[in-house]
CSV table of C-alpha atoms in Angstrom, one decimal:
chain,number,residue,atom,x,y,z
J,1,THR,CA,-108.1,-83.3,72.9
J,2,VAL,CA,-105.9,-81.1,75.1
J,3,SER,CA,-107.1,-77.5,74.7
J,4,GLU,CA,-105.7,-75.8,77.8
J,5,SER,CA,-102.0,-74.8,78.4
J,6,LEU,CA,-100.0,-77.0,80.7
J,7,THR,CA,-96.8,-76.1,82.6
J,8,THR,CA,-95.4,-79.0,84.6
J,9,GLY,CA,-92.5,-81.4,85.1
J,10,THR,CA,-93.8,-84.3,83.1
J,11,VAL,CA,-96.7,-84.9,80.8
J,12,SER,CA,-97.9,-88.4,80.0
J,13,LEU,CA,-100.9,-88.9,77.7
J,14,ASP,CA,-102.4,-92.3,76.7
J,15,ALA,CA,-105.5,-93.0,74.7
J,16,ALA,CA,-107.0,-95.8,72.6
J,17,GLY,CA,-108.0,-93.3,69.9
J,18,ASN,CA,-106.6,-90.0,68.6
J,19,ILE,CA,-104.8,-87.4,70.7
J,20,SER,CA,-104.6,-83.7,69.8
J,21,THR,CA,-102.8,-80.9,71.6
J,22,ALA,CA,-103.2,-78.5,68.7
J,23,GLY,CA,-105.0,-75.9,70.8
J,24,ALA,CA,-102.7,-76.1,73.7
J,25,ASN,CA,-99.3,-74.7,74.8
J,26,ILE,CA,-97.5,-77.4,76.6
J,27,GLN,CA,-94.4,-76.6,78.7
J,28,VAL,CA,-92.6,-79.5,80.4
J,29,VAL,CA,-89.3,-80.0,82.0
J,30,SER,CA,-88.5,-83.7,82.5
J,31,GLY,CA,-90.3,-85.1,79.4
J,32,LEU,CA,-93.4,-85.6,77.2
J,33,ASN,CA,-94.7,-89.1,76.7
J,34,ILE,CA,-97.7,-89.6,74.4
J,35,THR,CA,-99.1,-93.0,73.2
J,36,ALA,CA,-102.2,-93.2,71.1
J,37,GLY,CA,-104.0,-95.9,69.2
J,38,GLY,CA,-104.9,-93.4,66.5
J,39,ASP,CA,-103.5,-90.2,65.1
J,40,ILE,CA,-101.4,-87.7,67.2
J,41,GLY,CA,-101.5,-84.0,66.5
J,42,LEU,CA,-99.0,-81.8,68.4
J,43,GLY,CA,-99.3,-78.0,68.8
J,44,THR,CA,-96.8,-75.7,70.5
J,45,THR,CA,-94.6,-77.8,72.7
J,46,ALA,CA,-91.5,-77.2,74.7
J,47,GLN,CA,-89.5,-79.7,76.8
J,48,THR,CA,-86.6,-77.9,78.5
J,49,GLY,CA,-84.8,-80.5,80.7
J,50,GLU,CA,-81.8,-82.7,79.9
J,51,VAL,CA,-81.8,-86.1,78.3
J,52,GLY,CA,-83.2,-89.0,80.2
J,53,PRO,CA,-81.3,-91.8,82.1
J,54,ASP,CA,-78.6,-93.6,80.1
J,55,ASN,CA,-78.9,-90.8,77.4
J,56,GLN,CA,-82.4,-92.0,76.4
J,57,PRO,CA,-84.6,-89.3,74.8
J,58,ALA,CA,-86.6,-87.4,77.4
J,59,SER,CA,-89.7,-87.3,75.1
J,60,ASN,CA,-91.4,-90.2,73.4
J,61,ILE,CA,-94.4,-90.0,71.0
J,62,THR,CA,-96.0,-93.2,69.7
J,63,SER,CA,-99.0,-93.7,67.4
J,64,GLU,CA,-99.7,-97.4,67.3
J,65,ASN,CA,-102.0,-97.3,64.3
J,66,GLY,CA,-102.0,-93.8,62.9
J,67,THR,CA,-100.0,-90.7,62.0
J,68,VAL,CA,-98.0,-88.1,63.9
J,69,THR,CA,-98.3,-84.5,62.9
J,70,PHE,CA,-96.4,-81.5,64.3
J,71,SER,CA,-98.7,-78.5,63.6
J,72,GLY,CA,-96.9,-76.0,65.9
J,73,LEU,CA,-93.4,-75.2,66.9
J,74,ALA,CA,-92.0,-78.0,69.1
J,75,SER,CA,-88.7,-78.0,71.0
J,76,PHE,CA,-87.2,-81.0,72.8
J,77,VAL,CA,-83.9,-80.1,74.6
J,78,GLY,CA,-83.7,-83.6,76.1
J,79,GLY,CA,-84.1,-85.5,72.8
J,80,LEU,CA,-87.0,-87.0,70.9
J,81,GLU,CA,-88.2,-90.4,69.7
J,82,VAL,CA,-91.2,-90.6,67.4
J,83,GLU,CA,-92.8,-93.8,66.1
J,84,ALA,CA,-95.9,-94.1,63.9
J,85,GLN,CA,-97.6,-96.8,62.0
J,86,GLY,CA,-98.4,-94.3,59.3
J,87,ASN,CA,-96.7,-91.0,58.2
J,88,ILE,CA,-94.8,-88.6,60.3
J,89,GLN,CA,-95.0,-85.1,59.2
J,90,VAL,CA,-94.7,-81.4,60.0
J,91,GLY,CA,-97.6,-79.3,59.0
J,92,PRO,CA,-97.7,-75.7,57.7
J,93,GLY,CA,-96.3,-73.4,60.4
J,94,GLY,CA,-94.8,-76.3,62.3
J,95,GLY,CA,-91.2,-77.1,63.1
J,96,ILE,CA,-89.1,-79.2,65.3
J,97,THR,CA,-86.0,-78.3,67.4
J,98,VAL,CA,-84.1,-81.1,69.1
J,99,GLY,CA,-81.2,-80.6,71.4
J,100,THR,CA,-79.3,-77.3,71.9
J,101,ASP,CA,-76.2,-75.6,70.7
J,102,ASP,CA,-75.1,-75.3,74.3
J,103,PRO,CA,-75.3,-78.7,75.9
J,104,PRO,CA,-74.1,-79.3,79.5
J,105,PRO,CA,-70.3,-79.8,79.8
J,106,GLY,CA,-69.2,-83.2,78.7
J,107,GLU,CA,-72.5,-84.0,76.9
J,108,VAL,CA,-73.3,-84.1,73.2
J,109,PRO,CA,-76.6,-82.5,71.9
J,110,ALA,CA,-79.6,-84.8,72.3
J,111,ALA,CA,-80.6,-87.1,69.5
J,112,ALA,CA,-83.8,-87.3,67.4
J,113,SER,CA,-85.3,-90.5,66.0
J,114,PHE,CA,-88.3,-90.9,63.6
J,115,SER,CA,-89.8,-94.3,62.6
J,116,ALA,CA,-92.7,-94.5,60.2
J,117,ASN,CA,-93.3,-98.2,60.2
J,118,ASN,CA,-95.7,-98.2,57.2
J,119,GLY,CA,-95.4,-94.7,55.8
J,120,SER,CA,-93.1,-91.9,55.0
J,121,ILE,CA,-91.4,-89.0,56.8
J,122,SER,CA,-91.8,-85.4,55.8
J,123,LEU,CA,-90.4,-82.9,58.3
J,124,GLY,CA,-90.4,-79.8,56.2
J,125,SER,CA,-87.7,-77.1,56.5
J,126,ASN,CA,-88.4,-75.2,59.7
J,127,ASN,CA,-86.2,-77.4,62.0
J,128,ASN,CA,-83.0,-77.4,64.0
J,129,PHE,CA,-81.4,-80.7,64.8
J,130,TYR,CA,-78.3,-80.2,67.0
J,131,GLY,CA,-77.6,-83.8,67.6
J,132,GLU,CA,-77.7,-87.1,65.7
J,133,VAL,CA,-80.8,-87.7,63.5
J,134,SER,CA,-82.0,-91.3,62.7
J,135,LEU,CA,-84.8,-92.1,60.3
J,136,SER,CA,-86.5,-95.4,59.2
J,137,THR,CA,-89.6,-96.1,57.1
J,138,GLY,CA,-91.4,-99.3,56.0
J,139,ASN,CA,-92.8,-100.2,52.6
J,140,ASN,CA,-89.9,-98.2,51.1
J,141,GLY,CA,-91.4,-94.9,52.1
J,142,GLY,CA,-89.3,-91.8,51.5
J,143,ALA,CA,-87.8,-89.4,54.1
J,144,THR,CA,-87.5,-85.6,53.7
J,145,PHE,CA,-86.0,-83.4,56.4
J,146,ALA,CA,-84.1,-80.2,56.8
J,147,SER,CA,-82.2,-78.4,59.5
J,148,GLY,CA,-81.0,-74.9,59.8
J,149,GLU,CA,-77.8,-76.3,61.4
J,150,ALA,CA,-75.2,-78.8,60.3
J,151,ILE,CA,-76.6,-82.4,60.3
J,152,GLU,CA,-75.1,-85.5,61.8
J,153,LEU,CA,-76.9,-88.5,60.4
J,154,GLY,CA,-77.5,-91.6,62.5
J,155,SER,CA,-79.0,-94.7,61.0
J,156,ILE,CA,-81.1,-94.0,57.8
J,157,SER,CA,-83.0,-97.1,56.8
J,158,ILE,CA,-85.7,-96.5,54.1
J,159,GLY,CA,-85.3,-99.5,51.7
J,160,SER,CA,-85.6,-98.3,48.1
J,161,GLY,CA,-87.1,-95.0,49.2
J,162,ILE,CA,-85.4,-91.6,48.5
J,163,ALA,CA,-83.8,-89.6,51.4
J,164,VAL,CA,-83.8,-85.8,50.8
J,165,VAL,CA,-81.6,-84.0,53.3
J,166,THR,CA,-81.1,-80.2,53.6
J,167,ALA,CA,-78.5,-78.9,56.1
J,168,GLY,CA,-77.3,-75.5,57.3
J,169,GLY,CA,-73.6,-76.5,57.3
J,170,ASN,CA,-71.8,-79.8,57.0
J,171,ILE,CA,-73.4,-83.2,56.5
J,172,THR,CA,-71.7,-86.0,58.4
J,173,GLN,CA,-72.7,-89.4,59.7
J,174,VAL,CA,-72.2,-91.9,62.6
J,175,GLY,CA,-74.6,-94.5,61.2
J,176,THR,CA,-75.2,-96.0,57.8
J,177,ILE,CA,-77.6,-95.1,55.0
J,178,VAL,CA,-79.8,-97.7,53.3
J,179,ALA,CA,-81.8,-96.0,50.6
J,180,GLY,CA,-82.8,-96.1,47.0
J,181,GLY,CA,-81.3,-92.7,46.4
J,182,LEU,CA,-80.0,-89.6,48.3
J,183,THR,CA,-80.5,-85.9,47.5
J,184,LEU,CA,-78.3,-83.4,49.5
J,185,THR,CA,-78.6,-79.7,49.8
J,186,VAL,CA,-75.9,-77.8,51.7
J,187,ASN,CA,-76.6,-74.2,52.8
J,188,PRO,CA,-74.9,-71.8,55.2
J,189,PRO,CA,-76.3,-72.0,58.7
J,190,ALA,CA,-79.3,-69.7,59.2
J,191,GLN,CA,-77.6,-67.4,61.7
J,192,ILE,CA,-74.8,-66.5,59.3
J,193,ARG,CA,-76.5,-66.3,56.0
J,194,THR,CA,-76.7,-62.5,56.2
J,195,LEU,CA,-73.0,-62.1,57.0
J,196,SER,CA,-71.1,-61.3,53.8
J,197,SER,CA,-67.8,-62.5,55.4
J,198,ALA,CA,-69.1,-65.9,56.4
J,199,SER,CA,-67.9,-69.0,54.5
J,200,SER,CA,-70.4,-70.6,52.2
J,201,LEU,CA,-68.4,-73.8,51.7
J,202,PHE,CA,-69.1,-76.9,53.6
J,203,ASP,CA,-68.3,-80.6,53.7
J,204,VAL,CA,-70.3,-83.8,52.9
J,205,ILE,CA,-68.6,-86.7,54.7
J,206,LEU,CA,-70.4,-90.0,54.4
J,207,THR,CA,-67.8,-92.7,54.9
J,208,GLU,CA,-69.7,-95.4,56.7
J,209,ASN,CA,-70.8,-98.6,55.0
J,210,ASN,CA,-73.7,-97.0,53.1
J,211,ASN,CA,-75.9,-99.0,50.7
J,212,ILE,CA,-77.4,-96.5,48.2
J,213,SER,CA,-78.8,-98.2,45.2
J,214,GLY,CA,-79.7,-95.1,43.2
J,215,PRO,CA,-78.2,-91.7,42.5
J,216,VAL,CA,-76.6,-89.4,45.0
J,217,THR,CA,-77.5,-85.8,44.0
J,218,LEU,CA,-76.0,-82.5,45.1
J,219,THR,CA,-78.6,-79.8,44.4
J,220,ASN,CA,-76.2,-76.9,45.1
J,221,PRO,CA,-72.7,-78.3,44.5
J,222,GLN,CA,-71.2,-74.8,44.5
J,223,ASN,CA,-71.5,-74.9,48.3
J,224,VAL,CA,-69.5,-78.2,48.7
J,225,GLN,CA,-65.8,-78.0,49.6
J,226,ASP,CA,-65.0,-81.6,50.6
J,227,PHE,CA,-67.0,-84.6,49.3
J,228,LYS,CA,-66.4,-88.1,50.7
J,229,LEU,CA,-68.7,-91.1,49.9
J,230,LYS,CA,-68.5,-94.8,50.6
J,231,ASN,CA,-71.2,-96.9,49.0
J,232,VAL,CA,-71.2,-100.7,49.3
J,233,SER,CA,-74.1,-101.1,46.8
J,234,THR,CA,-73.2,-103.5,43.9
J,235,THR,CA,-75.2,-101.2,41.5
J,236,PRO,CA,-74.8,-97.6,42.8
J,237,GLY,CA,-76.3,-94.8,40.8
J,238,ALA,CA,-74.4,-91.7,39.5
J,239,ILE,CA,-73.1,-88.9,41.6
J,240,VAL,CA,-75.0,-86.0,40.2
J,241,GLY,CA,-73.5,-82.5,40.4
J,242,LEU,CA,-69.9,-83.2,41.1
J,243,THR,CA,-68.7,-81.5,37.9
J,244,SER,CA,-70.4,-78.3,39.1
J,245,ALA,CA,-68.7,-78.3,42.5
J,246,THR,CA,-66.5,-75.4,41.5
J,247,SER,CA,-64.8,-75.0,44.9
J,248,LEU,CA,-64.2,-78.8,45.4
J,249,ARG,CA,-61.1,-79.4,47.4
J,250,ASP,CA,-61.0,-83.1,48.5
J,251,LEU,CA,-62.9,-85.8,46.7
J,252,GLU,CA,-62.9,-89.4,48.0
J,253,ILE,CA,-65.1,-92.1,46.4
J,254,ASN,CA,-65.1,-95.6,47.8
J,255,TYR,CA,-67.2,-98.2,45.9
J,256,PRO,CA,-65.8,-101.5,47.1
J,257,GLN,CA,-68.5,-103.7,45.5
J,258,ALA,CA,-69.8,-101.8,42.4
J,259,VAL,CA,-69.6,-104.4,39.6
J,260,ALA,CA,-69.4,-101.6,37.0
J,261,GLY,CA,-66.6,-100.0,38.8
J,262,PHE,CA,-66.5,-96.2,38.8
J,263,MET,CA,-66.3,-93.6,36.0
J,264,VAL,CA,-64.3,-90.5,37.1
J,265,PRO,CA,-66.2,-87.4,36.1
J,266,SER,CA,-64.4,-84.5,34.4
J,267,LEU,CA,-62.8,-82.5,37.3
J,268,ARG,CA,-61.4,-79.2,36.2
J,269,MET,CA,-61.6,-77.3,39.5
J,270,ALA,CA,-58.6,-75.1,40.3
J,271,SER,CA,-59.2,-75.8,44.0
J,272,LEU,CA,-58.9,-79.6,43.8
J,273,ARG,CA,-56.0,-80.9,46.0
J,274,ASN,CA,-56.8,-84.5,46.6
J,275,LEU,CA,-58.6,-87.2,44.5
J,276,LEU,CA,-59.0,-90.7,45.8
J,277,VAL,CA,-61.0,-93.3,44.0
J,278,VAL,CA,-61.3,-96.9,45.3
J,279,ALA,CA,-63.4,-99.3,43.2
J,280,THR,CA,-62.3,-102.8,44.0
J,281,GLY,CA,-65.4,-104.4,42.4
J,282,GLY,CA,-64.9,-103.2,38.8
J,283,PRO,CA,-62.8,-101.1,36.5
J,284,ILE,CA,-61.9,-97.5,36.8
J,285,THR,CA,-62.6,-95.3,33.7
J,286,GLN,CA,-63.2,-91.7,33.1
J,287,ALA,CA,-65.7,-89.5,31.5
J,288,SER,CA,-64.8,-87.5,28.4
J,289,GLY,CA,-63.3,-84.1,29.1
J,290,GLY,CA,-60.2,-84.9,31.2
J,291,GLY,CA,-59.3,-85.8,34.7
J,292,ALA,CA,-58.3,-83.8,37.7
J,293,GLN,CA,-56.3,-80.6,37.1
J,294,GLY,CA,-56.5,-79.0,40.6
J,295,VAL,CA,-53.7,-77.1,42.3
J,296,SER,CA,-50.0,-77.7,41.8
J,297,GLY,CA,-49.0,-80.9,43.6
J,298,ALA,CA,-52.6,-82.3,43.9
J,299,THR,CA,-52.5,-86.0,44.5
J,300,ALA,CA,-54.6,-88.4,42.4
J,301,SER,CA,-55.0,-92.0,43.6
J,302,PHE,CA,-56.8,-94.8,41.9
J,303,THR,CA,-57.3,-98.4,43.3
J,304,THR,CA,-59.2,-101.3,41.9
J,305,GLY,CA,-59.1,-105.1,42.2
J,306,ASN,CA,-58.5,-107.5,39.4
J,307,PHE,CA,-59.6,-104.9,36.8
J,308,ALA,CA,-58.3,-102.2,34.5
J,309,ILE,CA,-57.6,-98.6,35.2
J,310,THR,CA,-58.1,-96.5,32.1
J,311,LEU,CA,-57.5,-92.8,32.3
J,312,ALA,CA,-56.8,-92.2,28.6
J,313,ASP,CA,-58.5,-88.9,27.9
J,314,SER,CA,-56.1,-86.7,25.8
J,315,SER,CA,-56.8,-83.6,27.9
J,316,ASN,CA,-55.8,-85.0,31.3
J,317,ASN,CA,-53.4,-82.7,33.2
J,318,PHE,CA,-52.3,-84.2,36.5
J,319,LEU,CA,-50.4,-81.6,38.4
J,320,GLY,CA,-49.2,-83.9,41.2
J,321,PRO,CA,-48.3,-87.5,41.9
J,322,VAL,CA,-50.5,-90.2,40.3
J,323,ILE,CA,-50.9,-93.4,42.4
J,324,LEU,CA,-52.1,-96.5,40.6
J,325,THR,CA,-53.0,-99.8,42.2
J,326,ASN,CA,-54.7,-103.0,41.1
J,327,THR,CA,-54.4,-106.6,42.4
J,328,GLY,CA,-54.5,-108.6,39.2
J,329,ALA,CA,-53.6,-108.6,35.5
J,330,GLY,CA,-55.8,-105.7,34.5
J,331,ASN,CA,-54.0,-103.2,32.3
J,332,VAL,CA,-53.4,-99.6,33.5
J,333,GLU,CA,-53.4,-96.7,31.1
J,334,VAL,CA,-52.9,-93.1,32.0
J,335,ARG,CA,-52.4,-90.0,29.8
J,336,ASP,CA,-51.3,-86.5,30.5
J,337,ILE,CA,-50.8,-83.5,28.2
J,338,ASN,CA,-47.6,-82.6,30.1
J,339,ALA,CA,-45.0,-84.5,32.1
J,340,ILE,CA,-46.5,-86.9,34.6
J,341,THR,CA,-45.2,-87.7,38.1
J,342,LEU,CA,-45.9,-91.2,39.2
J,343,GLY,CA,-46.3,-92.0,42.9
J,344,THR,CA,-46.6,-95.6,44.1
J,345,VAL,CA,-47.5,-97.9,41.2
J,346,SER,CA,-48.5,-101.5,42.1
J,347,VAL,CA,-50.1,-103.0,39.0
J,348,GLY,CA,-49.9,-105.6,36.3
J,349,ILE,CA,-49.3,-103.8,33.0
J,350,VAL,CA,-48.8,-100.0,32.7
J,351,THR,CA,-49.2,-97.9,29.5
J,352,GLY,CA,-48.2,-94.3,29.9
J,353,LYS,CA,-48.7,-91.6,27.3
């Protein structure tokens, strides 16, 4: 147990059993390196220097057979890598900040990585991740984390576990997501929530080769402006909340291997300007209630493989060009309550009404 405050260049702690710094205030510049055979509990911690050589995290925390708990406020400007055999968690009053919103010229904010080899990850809501965030769990453990800033997802690998992500701004990615489901909450950044003139609309852009076998849920879709998702699962779940995204502008869905294809939800947002659906593994259909209405000139594009495209709801009102593509003999049917403008059409058989 470390009970006294430490201020130094580097701190390295190694023990066969548990390590706790809950009663200490640790201030380091170059890095914090902790390895324990048992549980690790971290109190107030600050690492203020830049990332390590070759852009490796300056701080590394490893519990070989136990858990890692952040019970105080912890800041790691130079990046953080955490690995535990059990759970990784933030306790009451704890929080993690990784990176900075003002990195040195030519550098990106430092990254954070959390690996719970035989457990789950629960990082609470009092965090700020300025750089890429990667998460992995074993035994299909779930992962829950939040940031007061926009989030850039790295690799998320949690098997059939559920990933719950809350961001203060856009959610984007540079790695892939492998999960049993994904729940997304998009809020304004913490520092502008009190400004009435600040925008409350943000983007969710997840266009890597994600494999999400369960539902993707938007908990506050009214804050989503652009939504783009690629999911290579053969049996993806529903996208929950899209019909309530009242300010939706651009919607792109790419399901290249979904054997059931994709059912286009009812989209009646006056803001909609671009709709792109690619479902080459199955047919494209639509839910009852009509297709995209959107702004005048809004483009709607539908692409499948050797399957049908059926957009036959009698209340459809496409206000811009409709692009239709399939690669086989599947029939294509599209209805519109008014005149319809066809863009590029490359299909087998077309029925227009």
